[in-house]
PDB file of C-alpha atoms in Angstrom:
ATOM      1  CA  MET A 648     138.134 163.901 127.209  1.00 64.00           C
ATOM      2  CA  LYS A 649     134.958 164.919 127.314  1.00 67.00           C
ATOM      3  CA  LYS A 650     136.447 167.377 124.347  1.00 70.00           C
ATOM      4  CA  ILE A 651     138.737 164.282 122.826  1.00 67.00           C
ATOM      5  CA  LEU A 652     135.264 162.116 121.957  1.00 64.00           C
ATOM      6  CA  LEU A 653     133.379 165.330 121.003  1.00 68.00           C
ATOM      7  CA  VAL A 654     135.691 166.607 118.651  1.00 68.00           C
ATOM      8  CA  SER A 655     136.220 162.622 117.517  1.00 66.00           C
ATOM      9  CA  VAL A 656     132.099 162.539 117.018  1.00 66.00           C
ATOM     10  CA  ILE A 657     132.194 165.648 115.169  1.00 71.00           C
ATOM     11  CA  LEU A 658     134.745 164.145 112.806  1.00 70.00           C
ATOM     12  CA  ILE A 659     133.440 160.993 112.455  1.00 68.00           C
ATOM     13  CA  GLY A 660     129.213 162.761 111.320  1.00 67.00           C
ATOM     14  CA  LEU A 661     131.856 164.418 109.236  1.00 69.00           C
ATOM     15  CA  VAL A 662     133.162 161.870 107.302  1.00 65.00           C
ATOM     16  CA  ALA A 663     129.842 160.032 107.323  1.00 63.00           C
ATOM     17  CA  GLY A 664     127.586 162.838 105.331  1.00 62.00           C
ATOM     18  CA  TYR A 665     130.387 163.290 103.116  1.00 61.00           C
ATOM     19  CA  PHE A 666     129.494 159.709 102.397  1.00 59.00           C
ATOM     20  CA  TYR A 667     126.361 159.415 102.393  1.00 60.00           C
ATOM     21  CA  MET A 668     125.863 162.915  99.828  1.00 60.00           C
ATOM     22  CA  GLN A 669     128.423 161.545  97.941  1.00 60.00           C
ATOM     23  CA  ASP A 670     126.380 158.004  97.527  1.00 74.00           C
ATOM     24  CA  ASP A 671     123.653 160.509  97.758  1.00 89.00           C
ATOM     25  CA  GLN A 672     125.323 162.134  94.279  1.00 91.00           C
ATOM     26  CA  GLU A 673     125.897 158.669  92.706  1.00 94.00           C
ATOM     27  CA  GLU A 674     122.662 157.395  92.831  1.00 95.00           C
ATOM     28  CA  GLN A 675     121.009 160.101  91.319  1.00 95.00           C
ATOM     29  CA  ILE A 676     123.450 159.242  88.161  1.00 97.00           C
ATOM     30  CA  LYS A 677     122.817 156.083  88.630  1.00 96.00           C
ATOM     31  CA  GLN A 678     119.099 156.871  87.944  1.00 96.00           C
ATOM     32  CA  GLN A 679     119.644 159.228  85.984  1.00 97.00           C
ATOM     33  CA  PHE A 680     120.961 155.967  83.151  1.00 97.00           C
ATOM     34  CA  ALA A 681     118.095 154.085  84.388  1.00 97.00           C
ATOM     35  CA  HIS A 682     116.040 156.436  82.680  1.00 97.00           C
ATOM     36  CA  LEU A 683     118.056 157.616  79.670  1.00 97.00           C
ATOM     37  CA  ALA A 684     117.917 153.811  78.678  1.00 97.00           C
ATOM     38  CA  GLU A 685     114.019 153.875  79.425  1.00 96.00           C
ATOM     39  CA  LEU A 686     113.241 156.328  77.608  1.00 96.00           C
ATOM     40  CA  VAL A 687     115.949 155.785  74.528  1.00 95.00           C
ATOM     41  CA  THR A 688     114.267 151.488  74.243  1.00 95.00           C
ATOM     42  CA  LYS A 689     111.515 151.454  71.996  1.00 92.00           C
ATOM     43  CA  PRO A 690     107.994 151.450  73.030  1.00 87.00           C
ATOM     44  CA  GLU A 691     106.074 148.737  72.121  1.00 82.00           C
ATOM     45  CA  VAL A 692     103.551 150.947  70.439  1.00 79.00           C
ATOM     46  CA  VAL A 693     105.032 153.988  69.186  1.00 73.00           C
ATOM     47  CA  ASN A 694     101.666 156.123  70.431  1.00 81.00           C
ATOM     48  CA  ILE A 695     102.740 160.084  68.645  1.00 85.00           C
ATOM     49  CA  ILE A 696     101.352 161.932  71.897  1.00 88.00           C
ATOM     50  CA  ALA A 697     103.353 159.308  74.296  1.00 86.00           C
ATOM     51  CA  ALA A 698     105.766 158.898  72.262  1.00 86.00           C
ATOM     52  CA  SER A 699     106.252 162.963  71.682  1.00 89.00           C
ATOM     53  CA  GLN A 700     105.753 163.147  75.884  1.00 91.00           C
ATOM     54  CA  ARG A 701     108.519 160.858  75.821  1.00 91.00           C
ATOM     55  CA  LEU A 702     111.469 162.894  73.758  1.00 92.00           C
ATOM     56  CA  LYS A 703     110.427 166.108  75.497  1.00 94.00           C
ATOM     57  CA  GLU A 704     111.208 163.620  78.325  1.00 95.00           C
ATOM     58  CA  LEU A 705     115.025 162.369  77.177  1.00 95.00           C
ATOM     59  CA  GLN A 706     115.801 166.113  75.555  1.00 96.00           C
ATOM     60  CA  ARG A 707     115.579 167.840  79.541  1.00 96.00           C
ATOM     61  CA  LEU A 708     118.022 165.110  80.012  1.00 97.00           C
ATOM     62  CA  PHE A 709     120.915 166.352  78.332  1.00 97.00           C
ATOM     63  CA  SER A 710     122.939 169.262  78.048  1.00 96.00           C
ATOM     64  CA  THR A 711     122.873 172.377  76.481  1.00 95.00           C
ATOM     65  CA  ASN A 712     125.508 170.912  74.346  1.00 93.00           C
ATOM     66  CA  CYS A 713     125.951 167.201  73.866  1.00 95.00           C
ATOM     67  CA  MET A 714     129.280 165.868  72.184  1.00 95.00           C
ATOM     68  CA  VAL A 715     128.902 161.875  71.028  1.00 94.00           C
ATOM     69  CA  GLN A 716     131.736 159.591  69.975  1.00 93.00           C
ATOM     70  CA  ILE A 717     130.463 156.587  69.809  1.00 90.00           C
ATOM     71  CA  GLU A 718     131.285 154.206  66.776  1.00 82.00           C
ATOM     72  CA  GLU A 719     128.061 152.322  64.829  1.00 75.00           C
ATOM     73  CA  ILE A 720     125.567 155.357  66.571  1.00 73.00           C
ATOM     74  CA  SER A 721     126.719 158.459  65.308  1.00 69.00           C
ATOM     75  CA  GLN A 722     129.268 160.979  63.926  1.00 75.00           C
ATOM     76  CA  LYS A 723     131.567 162.991  66.012  1.00 83.00           C
ATOM     77  CA  GLY A 724     129.883 165.813  67.061  1.00 91.00           C
ATOM     78  CA  ASN A 725     127.948 168.134  69.366  1.00 94.00           C
ATOM     79  CA  TYR A 726     123.918 167.299  69.937  1.00 94.00           C
ATOM     80  CA  ILE A 727     121.694 170.006  71.239  1.00 96.00           C
ATOM     81  CA  PRO A 728     119.353 168.322  73.084  1.00 96.00           C
ATOM     82  CA  GLU A 729     116.609 168.522  70.641  1.00 95.00           C
ATOM     83  CA  GLU A 730     119.812 166.353  68.248  1.00 94.00           C
ATOM     84  CA  MET A 731     119.902 163.766  70.798  1.00 94.00           C
ATOM     85  CA  ALA A 732     116.596 163.104  70.234  1.00 94.00           C
ATOM     86  CA  SER A 733     115.419 163.306  67.445  1.00 93.00           C
ATOM     87  CA  MET A 734     118.940 160.383  66.588  1.00 92.00           C
ATOM     88  CA  VAL A 735     116.388 158.517  68.784  1.00 92.00           C
ATOM     89  CA  VAL A 736     114.087 158.787  66.627  1.00 91.00           C
ATOM     90  CA  GLY A 737     116.099 157.344  63.887  1.00 91.00           C
ATOM     91  CA  GLY A 738     117.118 154.628  65.886  1.00 91.00           C
ATOM     92  CA  TRP A 739     113.335 153.808  66.929  1.00 92.00           C
ATOM     93  CA  ARG A 740     112.305 153.890  63.215  1.00 91.00           C
ATOM     94  CA  ALA A 741     114.953 152.114  61.562  1.00 91.00           C
ATOM     95  CA  THR A 742     114.893 149.426  63.828  1.00 93.00           C
ATOM     96  CA  LYS A 743     111.284 147.104  64.876  1.00 93.00           C
ATOM     97  CA  GLU A 744     112.325 146.577  68.904  1.00 94.00           C
ATOM     98  CA  LEU A 745     115.843 148.536  70.149  1.00 95.00           C
ATOM     99  CA  LYS A 746     116.352 148.273  74.030  1.00 96.00           C
ATOM    100  CA  LEU A 747     118.979 150.322  75.837  1.00 96.00           C
ATOM    101  CA  THR A 748     121.096 149.255  79.179  1.00 96.00           C
ATOM    102  CA  PHE A 749     123.714 150.495  81.144  1.00 97.00           C
ATOM    103  CA  GLU A 750     125.606 148.391  83.497  1.00 95.00           C
ATOM    104  CA  ASP A 751     128.642 148.700  86.044  1.00 95.00           C
ATOM    105  CA  ILE A 752     128.491 152.349  86.153  1.00 96.00           C
ATOM    106  CA  THR A 753     131.618 153.678  87.888  1.00 95.00           C
ATOM    107  CA  PHE A 754     133.205 157.318  88.745  1.00 96.00           C
ATOM    108  CA  GLU A 755     136.071 158.767  88.157  1.00 95.00           C
ATOM    109  CA  ALA A 756     135.302 162.057  89.515  1.00 94.00           C
ATOM    110  CA  LEU A 757     132.463 163.521  91.139  1.00 94.00           C
ATOM    111  CA  THR A 758     132.041 167.048  92.247  1.00 93.00           C
ATOM    112  CA  GLU A 759     128.888 168.737  93.526  1.00 92.00           C
ATOM    113  CA  THR A 760     128.629 169.617  90.064  1.00 94.00           C
ATOM    114  CA  THR A 761     130.520 167.853  88.209  1.00 96.00           C
ATOM    115  CA  ALA A 762     130.720 163.683  87.470  1.00 97.00           C
ATOM    116  CA  THR A 763     132.830 161.422  84.810  1.00 97.00           C
ATOM    117  CA  THR A 764     131.310 158.216  85.044  1.00 97.00           C
ATOM    118  CA  VAL A 765     132.662 154.331  83.096  1.00 97.00           C
ATOM    119  CA  VAL A 766     129.150 152.458  82.147  1.00 97.00           C
ATOM    120  CA  THR A 767     129.180 149.322  79.967  1.00 97.00           C
ATOM    121  CA  GLY A 768     126.441 150.456  77.380  1.00 96.00           C
ATOM    122  CA  ARG A 769     124.137 147.724  75.522  1.00 94.00           C
ATOM    123  CA  LEU A 770     121.834 148.354  72.593  1.00 94.00           C
ATOM    124  CA  THR A 771     120.186 145.557  71.258  1.00 94.00           C
ATOM    125  CA  VAL A 772     118.659 146.106  68.273  1.00 94.00           C
ATOM    126  CA  ALA A 773     116.150 143.796  66.209  1.00 94.00           C
ATOM    127  CA  PHE A 774     115.446 144.487  62.476  1.00 93.00           C
ATOM    128  CA  SER A 775     112.246 143.724  60.343  1.00 90.00           C
ATOM    129  CA  ASN A 776     114.530 140.802  58.338  1.00 91.00           C
ATOM    130  CA  GLY A 777     114.919 138.999  61.639  1.00 90.00           C
ATOM    131  CA  THR A 778     118.101 139.757  62.266  1.00 90.00           C
ATOM    132  CA  ILE A 779     119.792 140.972  65.541  1.00 90.00           C
ATOM    133  CA  ASP A 780     122.862 142.928  66.847  1.00 89.00           C
ATOM    134  CA  THR A 781     123.651 143.421  70.611  1.00 89.00           C
ATOM    135  CA  TYR A 782     126.408 146.275  70.692  1.00 90.00           C
ATOM    136  CA  VAL A 783     128.466 146.441  73.968  1.00 93.00           C
ATOM    137  CA  LYS A 784     130.531 149.335  74.559  1.00 94.00           C
ATOM    138  CA  GLU A 785     132.596 150.948  77.165  1.00 96.00           C
ATOM    139  CA  ILE A 786     131.728 154.612  77.531  1.00 97.00           C
ATOM    140  CA  ARG A 787     133.044 157.432  79.212  1.00 97.00           C
ATOM    141  CA  SER A 788     129.799 159.477  79.917  1.00 97.00           C
ATOM    142  CA  ASP A 789     130.673 163.299  81.666  1.00 97.00           C
ATOM    143  CA  LEU A 790     127.448 165.103  84.126  1.00 97.00           C
ATOM    144  CA  ILE A 791     126.955 168.551  84.565  1.00 97.00           C
ATOM    145  CA  LYS A 792     124.726 169.512  87.264  1.00 96.00           C
ATOM    146  CA  VAL A 793     122.098 172.110  86.329  1.00 95.00           C
ATOM    147  CA  ASP A 794     119.624 172.814  88.452  1.00 92.00           C
ATOM    148  CA  GLY A 795     120.071 170.137  90.748  1.00 92.00           C
ATOM    149  CA  ASP A 796     119.188 167.948  87.804  1.00 94.00           C
ATOM    150  CA  TRP A 797     122.455 165.875  86.360  1.00 96.00           C
ATOM    151  CA  LEU A 798     122.333 166.520  82.729  1.00 97.00           C
ATOM    152  CA  PHE A 799     124.414 164.446  80.243  1.00 97.00           C
ATOM    153  CA  ALA A 800     127.112 166.537  78.312  1.00 97.00           C
ATOM    154  CA  SER A 801     128.747 163.841  76.799  1.00 97.00           C
ATOM    155  CA  PHE A 802     129.310 160.083  75.416  1.00 96.00           C
ATOM    156  CA  VAL A 803     132.075 158.907  74.561  1.00 96.00           C
ATOM    157  CA  GLU A 804     132.798 155.419  73.269  1.00 95.00           C
ATOM    158  CA  VAL A 805     136.674 153.978  75.054  1.00 96.00           C
ATOM    159  CA  ALA A 806     138.460 151.326  73.365  1.00 94.00           C
ATOM    160  CA  VAL A 807     138.614 147.890  75.022  1.00 95.00           C
ATOM    161  CA  LEU A 808     140.008 146.598  72.478  1.00 95.00           C
ATOM    162  CA  LEU A 809     143.015 149.231  70.185  1.00 93.00           C
TER     163      LEU A 809
ATOM    164  CA  MET B 651     113.376 107.446 108.599  1.00 65.00           C
ATOM    165  CA  ILE B 652     113.354 108.390 105.294  1.00 72.00           C
ATOM    166  CA  ASN B 653     110.721 111.013 105.492  1.00 82.00           C
ATOM    167  CA  LYS B 654     111.840 111.972 108.892  1.00 82.00           C
ATOM    168  CA  ARG B 655     114.946 113.459 106.779  1.00 81.00           C
ATOM    169  CA  ILE B 656     113.864 115.102 104.189  1.00 86.00           C
ATOM    170  CA  SER B 657     111.322 116.449 106.705  1.00 85.00           C
ATOM    171  CA  GLN B 658     114.102 117.495 108.327  1.00 79.00           C
ATOM    172  CA  PHE B 659     116.122 118.974 104.930  1.00 80.00           C
ATOM    173  CA  LEU B 660     112.250 121.370 104.274  1.00 84.00           C
ATOM    174  CA  ARG B 661     111.881 121.842 107.376  1.00 84.00           C
ATOM    175  CA  PRO B 662     115.070 122.535 109.275  1.00 83.00           C
ATOM    176  CA  ARG B 663     114.979 123.590 113.376  1.00 83.00           C
ATOM    177  CA  LEU B 664     116.727 127.507 113.534  1.00 84.00           C
ATOM    178  CA  THR B 665     119.440 126.052 115.633  1.00 89.00           C
ATOM    179  CA  SER B 666     122.397 127.504 116.473  1.00 91.00           C
ATOM    180  CA  VAL B 667     124.283 124.666 114.233  1.00 90.00           C
ATOM    181  CA  PHE B 668     121.825 125.337 111.483  1.00 89.00           C
ATOM    182  CA  LEU B 669     122.147 128.997 111.357  1.00 92.00           C
ATOM    183  CA  THR B 670     126.100 129.138 111.175  1.00 94.00           C
ATOM    184  CA  ARG B 671     125.688 126.125 108.749  1.00 92.00           C
ATOM    185  CA  LEU B 672     123.676 128.121 106.340  1.00 93.00           C
ATOM    186  CA  ILE B 673     125.698 131.357 107.251  1.00 96.00           C
ATOM    187  CA  ILE B 674     128.721 129.491 106.087  1.00 97.00           C
ATOM    188  CA  VAL B 675     127.128 127.929 102.588  1.00 96.00           C
ATOM    189  CA  ALA B 676     126.003 131.517 101.977  1.00 97.00           C
ATOM    190  CA  LEU B 677     129.716 133.482 102.660  1.00 97.00           C
ATOM    191  CA  SER B 678     131.781 130.637  99.924  1.00 97.00           C
ATOM    192  CA  ALA B 679     129.075 130.846  97.914  1.00 96.00           C
ATOM    193  CA  TYR B 680     129.280 134.436  97.598  1.00 95.00           C
ATOM    194  CA  LEU B 681     133.058 134.265  98.013  1.00 96.00           C
ATOM    195  CA  ILE B 682     133.163 131.588  95.173  1.00 96.00           C
ATOM    196  CA  PHE B 683     130.879 132.631  93.122  1.00 94.00           C
ATOM    197  CA  GLY B 684     131.239 136.680  93.758  1.00 93.00           C
ATOM    198  CA  HIS B 685     134.831 136.755  93.335  1.00 92.00           C
ATOM    199  CA  LEU B 686     137.105 133.530  92.423  1.00 94.00           C
ATOM    200  CA  LEU B 687     134.580 131.176  89.428  1.00 95.00           C
ATOM    201  CA  LEU B 688     132.961 134.111  87.796  1.00 94.00           C
ATOM    202  CA  PRO B 689     129.254 132.241  86.278  1.00 95.00           C
ATOM    203  CA  ILE B 690     130.112 133.762  82.244  1.00 94.00           C
ATOM    204  CA  ARG B 691     127.127 132.555  80.149  1.00 94.00           C
ATOM    205  CA  LEU B 692     129.086 133.736  76.077  1.00 93.00           C
ATOM    206  CA  ALA B 693     126.293 135.152  73.283  1.00 90.00           C
ATOM    207  CA  GLY B 694     128.605 135.217  70.122  1.00 88.00           C
ATOM    208  CA  GLY B 695     129.870 132.941  67.330  1.00 90.00           C
ATOM    209  CA  SER B 696     133.457 135.155  67.500  1.00 93.00           C
ATOM    210  CA  MET B 697     135.438 131.615  69.478  1.00 95.00           C
ATOM    211  CA  GLU B 698     133.164 128.687  67.536  1.00 94.00           C
ATOM    212  CA  PRO B 699     134.107 125.998  67.990  1.00 94.00           C
ATOM    213  CA  THR B 700     136.077 125.893  70.851  1.00 95.00           C
ATOM    214  CA  TYR B 701     133.295 127.809  72.357  1.00 95.00           C
ATOM    215  CA  HIS B 702     129.501 127.923  71.278  1.00 94.00           C
ATOM    216  CA  ASP B 703     127.714 130.901  71.487  1.00 93.00           C
ATOM    217  CA  GLY B 704     125.299 129.758  74.760  1.00 93.00           C
ATOM    218  CA  SER B 705     127.114 127.616  76.489  1.00 94.00           C
ATOM    219  CA  PHE B 706     128.539 129.004  80.096  1.00 95.00           C
ATOM    220  CA  THR B 707     131.150 128.456  81.889  1.00 95.00           C
ATOM    221  CA  PHE B 708     134.069 129.579  84.990  1.00 96.00           C
ATOM    222  CA  CYS B 709     135.569 132.599  85.056  1.00 95.00           C
ATOM    223  CA  PHE B 710     138.785 132.465  87.387  1.00 95.00           C
ATOM    224  CA  ARG B 711     139.474 134.953  88.036  1.00 92.00           C
ATOM    225  CA  TYR B 712     143.081 134.633  89.575  1.00 90.00           C
ATOM    226  CA  LYS B 713     144.347 132.686  86.773  1.00 90.00           C
ATOM    227  CA  PHE B 714     147.031 136.257  86.234  1.00 90.00           C
ATOM    228  CA  LYS B 715     147.985 136.660  89.412  1.00 85.00           C
ATOM    229  CA  LEU B 716     149.288 133.509  89.965  1.00 81.00           C
ATOM    230  CA  SER B 717     151.063 134.173  86.438  1.00 88.00           C
ATOM    231  CA  SER B 718     151.198 136.018  83.252  1.00 92.00           C
ATOM    232  CA  PRO B 719     149.307 136.279  80.876  1.00 95.00           C
ATOM    233  CA  GLN B 720     150.748 133.387  77.765  1.00 95.00           C
ATOM    234  CA  VAL B 721     150.562 133.359  74.199  1.00 96.00           C
ATOM    235  CA  GLY B 722     147.842 130.547  73.281  1.00 96.00           C
ATOM    236  CA  GLU B 723     145.845 131.419  76.293  1.00 96.00           C
ATOM    237  CA  VAL B 724     141.707 132.300  76.986  1.00 97.00           C
ATOM    238  CA  VAL B 725     140.682 135.015  78.648  1.00 97.00           C
ATOM    239  CA  THR B 726     138.403 137.706  79.488  1.00 96.00           C
ATOM    240  CA  ILE B 727     138.240 140.681  78.840  1.00 97.00           C
ATOM    241  CA  ARG B 728     136.116 143.498  80.956  1.00 95.00           C
ATOM    242  CA  PHE B 729     134.306 146.847  80.391  1.00 95.00           C
ATOM    243  CA  SER B 730     134.246 149.075  82.894  1.00 94.00           C
ATOM    244  CA  GLY B 731     133.528 145.736  85.528  1.00 90.00           C
ATOM    245  CA  ARG B 732     131.951 142.327  85.746  1.00 88.00           C
ATOM    246  CA  ARG B 733     128.715 142.206  83.916  1.00 91.00           C
ATOM    247  CA  ASN B 734     130.093 142.038  80.482  1.00 92.00           C
ATOM    248  CA  MET B 735     132.887 140.544  79.136  1.00 94.00           C
ATOM    249  CA  LEU B 736     135.494 139.116  75.837  1.00 95.00           C
ATOM    250  CA  LEU B 737     136.149 136.114  75.733  1.00 96.00           C
ATOM    251  CA  LYS B 738     139.384 135.270  73.283  1.00 97.00           C
ATOM    252  CA  ARG B 739     142.192 133.998  72.916  1.00 97.00           C
ATOM    253  CA  ILE B 740     146.000 135.413  72.692  1.00 98.00           C
ATOM    254  CA  ILE B 741     147.816 134.732  70.045  1.00 97.00           C
ATOM    255  CA  ALA B 742     150.797 137.788  71.075  1.00 97.00           C
ATOM    256  CA  VAL B 743     152.555 139.924  74.152  1.00 97.00           C
ATOM    257  CA  ALA B 744     154.187 142.884  74.850  1.00 97.00           C
ATOM    258  CA  GLY B 745     156.984 143.611  71.545  1.00 97.00           C
ATOM    259  CA  ASP B 746     155.730 141.514  69.471  1.00 97.00           C
ATOM    260  CA  LYS B 747     154.758 142.067  66.156  1.00 97.00           C
ATOM    261  CA  VAL B 748     151.825 140.700  64.826  1.00 97.00           C
ATOM    262  CA  ALA B 749     150.119 140.188  61.162  1.00 97.00           C
ATOM    263  CA  PHE B 750     147.925 137.567  59.035  1.00 97.00           C
ATOM    264  CA  VAL B 751     148.370 137.390  55.750  1.00 97.00           C
ATOM    265  CA  ASP B 752     146.443 134.963  53.869  1.00 96.00           C
ATOM    266  CA  GLY B 753     143.749 134.005  57.033  1.00 95.00           C
ATOM    267  CA  ARG B 754     147.366 133.071  58.307  1.00 96.00           C
ATOM    268  CA  LEU B 755     149.132 134.892  61.534  1.00 97.00           C
ATOM    269  CA  PHE B 756     152.826 135.857  61.580  1.00 97.00           C
ATOM    270  CA  VAL B 757     154.156 136.498  64.730  1.00 97.00           C
ATOM    271  CA  ASN B 758     157.231 138.026  64.491  1.00 97.00           C
ATOM    272  CA  ASP B 759     157.495 137.115  60.423  1.00 97.00           C
ATOM    273  CA  GLN B 760     156.748 133.564  61.762  1.00 96.00           C
ATOM    274  CA  PHE B 761     153.671 131.168  60.407  1.00 97.00           C
ATOM    275  CA  VAL B 762     151.493 130.467  63.203  1.00 96.00           C
ATOM    276  CA  GLU B 763     150.476 126.930  63.875  1.00 95.00           C
ATOM    277  CA  GLU B 764     147.515 127.331  65.583  1.00 95.00           C
ATOM    278  CA  PRO B 765     145.425 123.416  66.533  1.00 93.00           C
ATOM    279  CA  TYR B 766     142.970 125.232  67.394  1.00 93.00           C
ATOM    280  CA  LEU B 767     140.879 126.447  64.056  1.00 94.00           C
ATOM    281  CA  VAL B 768     138.791 125.146  62.543  1.00 93.00           C
ATOM    282  CA  TYR B 769     137.166 127.152  59.764  1.00 93.00           C
ATOM    283  CA  GLU B 770     138.470 128.862  56.665  1.00 92.00           C
ATOM    284  CA  SER B 771     140.410 132.413  56.898  1.00 94.00           C
ATOM    285  CA  ASP B 772     141.464 135.653  55.110  1.00 94.00           C
ATOM    286  CA  TRP B 773     142.292 137.836  57.402  1.00 96.00           C
ATOM    287  CA  ASN B 774     144.867 140.491  56.120  1.00 96.00           C
ATOM    288  CA  MET B 775     146.211 142.560  58.471  1.00 96.00           C
ATOM    289  CA  GLU B 776     149.451 145.568  58.258  1.00 96.00           C
ATOM    290  CA  PRO B 777     151.755 144.673  61.051  1.00 96.00           C
ATOM    291  CA  LYS B 778     151.521 145.718  64.413  1.00 96.00           C
ATOM    292  CA  TYR B 779     153.922 145.440  67.780  1.00 97.00           C
ATOM    293  CA  VAL B 780     151.767 145.091  70.118  1.00 98.00           C
ATOM    294  CA  LYS B 781     151.980 147.685  73.168  1.00 97.00           C
ATOM    295  CA  GLU B 782     154.084 147.938  76.840  1.00 96.00           C
ATOM    296  CA  ASN B 783     151.472 146.145  78.596  1.00 96.00           C
ATOM    297  CA  PHE B 784     149.633 145.298  76.219  1.00 97.00           C
ATOM    298  CA  VAL B 785     148.441 141.547  74.839  1.00 97.00           C
ATOM    299  CA  TYR B 786     146.727 141.034  71.707  1.00 98.00           C
ATOM    300  CA  VAL B 787     143.763 138.651  71.698  1.00 98.00           C
ATOM    301  CA  VAL B 788     141.471 137.291  68.120  1.00 97.00           C
ATOM    302  CA  GLY B 789     138.596 133.967  68.800  1.00 96.00           C
ATOM    303  CA  ASP B 790     139.550 131.419  67.061  1.00 96.00           C
ATOM    304  CA  ASN B 791     136.669 132.076  64.495  1.00 96.00           C
ATOM    305  CA  ARG B 792     138.164 133.992  61.742  1.00 96.00           C
ATOM    306  CA  SER B 793     135.491 132.983  59.152  1.00 95.00           C
ATOM    307  CA  MET B 794     134.109 136.473  58.777  1.00 93.00           C
ATOM    308  CA  PRO B 795     135.639 139.760  57.295  1.00 93.00           C
ATOM    309  CA  ILE B 796     138.178 141.072  59.277  1.00 94.00           C
ATOM    310  CA  ASN B 797     136.527 144.264  59.818  1.00 91.00           C
ATOM    311  CA  ASN B 798     133.382 142.038  61.177  1.00 89.00           C
ATOM    312  CA  HIS B 799     134.900 141.040  64.293  1.00 93.00           C
ATOM    313  CA  LYS B 800     136.682 142.479  67.388  1.00 93.00           C
ATOM    314  CA  HIS B 801     140.150 141.504  67.672  1.00 96.00           C
ATOM    315  CA  GLY B 802     143.349 143.794  69.089  1.00 97.00           C
ATOM    316  CA  MET B 803     145.060 144.577  71.506  1.00 97.00           C
ATOM    317  CA  ALA B 804     143.959 144.125  75.242  1.00 97.00           C
ATOM    318  CA  SER B 805     145.721 146.301  78.471  1.00 97.00           C
ATOM    319  CA  ILE B 806     147.041 143.406  81.143  1.00 96.00           C
ATOM    320  CA  HIS B 807     144.925 145.325  83.159  1.00 94.00           C
ATOM    321  CA  ARG B 808     141.663 144.360  82.027  1.00 96.00           C
ATOM    322  CA  LEU B 809     142.543 140.817  82.065  1.00 96.00           C
ATOM    323  CA  MET B 810     139.659 139.521  83.963  1.00 93.00           C
ATOM    324  CA  GLY B 811     140.876 135.705  84.118  1.00 94.00           C
ATOM    325  CA  GLY B 812     140.574 133.271  82.787  1.00 93.00           C
ATOM    326  CA  PRO B 813     137.257 130.454  81.682  1.00 94.00           C
ATOM    327  CA  ILE B 814     137.565 127.469  84.025  1.00 93.00           C
ATOM    328  CA  PHE B 815     136.865 124.343  81.535  1.00 90.00           C
TER     329      PHE B 815
END
């Protein structure tokens, strides 16, 4: 009887531990998305030193080759972190205000070192002429874990309407 | 008497009856507005004049649990979760052939009268066949160029329900 109880406790512990680890990984990835959104959002005052610091931080969020396939954002292709940061700078230069948020992050697959997520990205841009555009896209994003950090490896638009 | 009742309402005593009522109200609100009738605020004018930019309605989640999507119904189509949705009208279902000619809708080569349309349209679109488990959706406002309007085939698995008013 004691043996059964002990085995049950260990099993429950293992299952709870597994879910705790999963939750922990998911939380880390959600934080990466929040961090990415925060860094991409155009600061109110673009100070050169602060912006440079921000771009360096931004570059650290991407894997060495990040695949991007989102209409209206860029050409389909693979980009190095510096190019990803340049893309953001281009966005800042072309707009008066630029705000990115990620919502409804769901996990399609999650291992110790890789994750596939589906997320809704909302990009709001305001131009100097007063025009405001909002783009809402469903994006499938792959992440890989390198040296303890989750890095973005791809962003591919999912067609909601075919 | 009235003052006493107001006072009781504003500063209720934490009795078991009060707590039970509070839990029931909170639970009901969560179930109703979190799962049954989702509050939605409209952004954009693609459904004008049926639904106005900035207006508010509720999405009945179980609409398509009780019936299958029908032509003419207004539906909500989800993105990756429930916080962002498209509001569109179904104009054709699986197997149908859809085309626009000079702003007029043709389904299976038949002209379709659309009483909900108010604005003029000059849309032209080559015929498309609606795939299995998909519906063709489009907004009521077709005054803009066709490429500036989100329309197309939506998987029935993405249909969240429909507005209640």
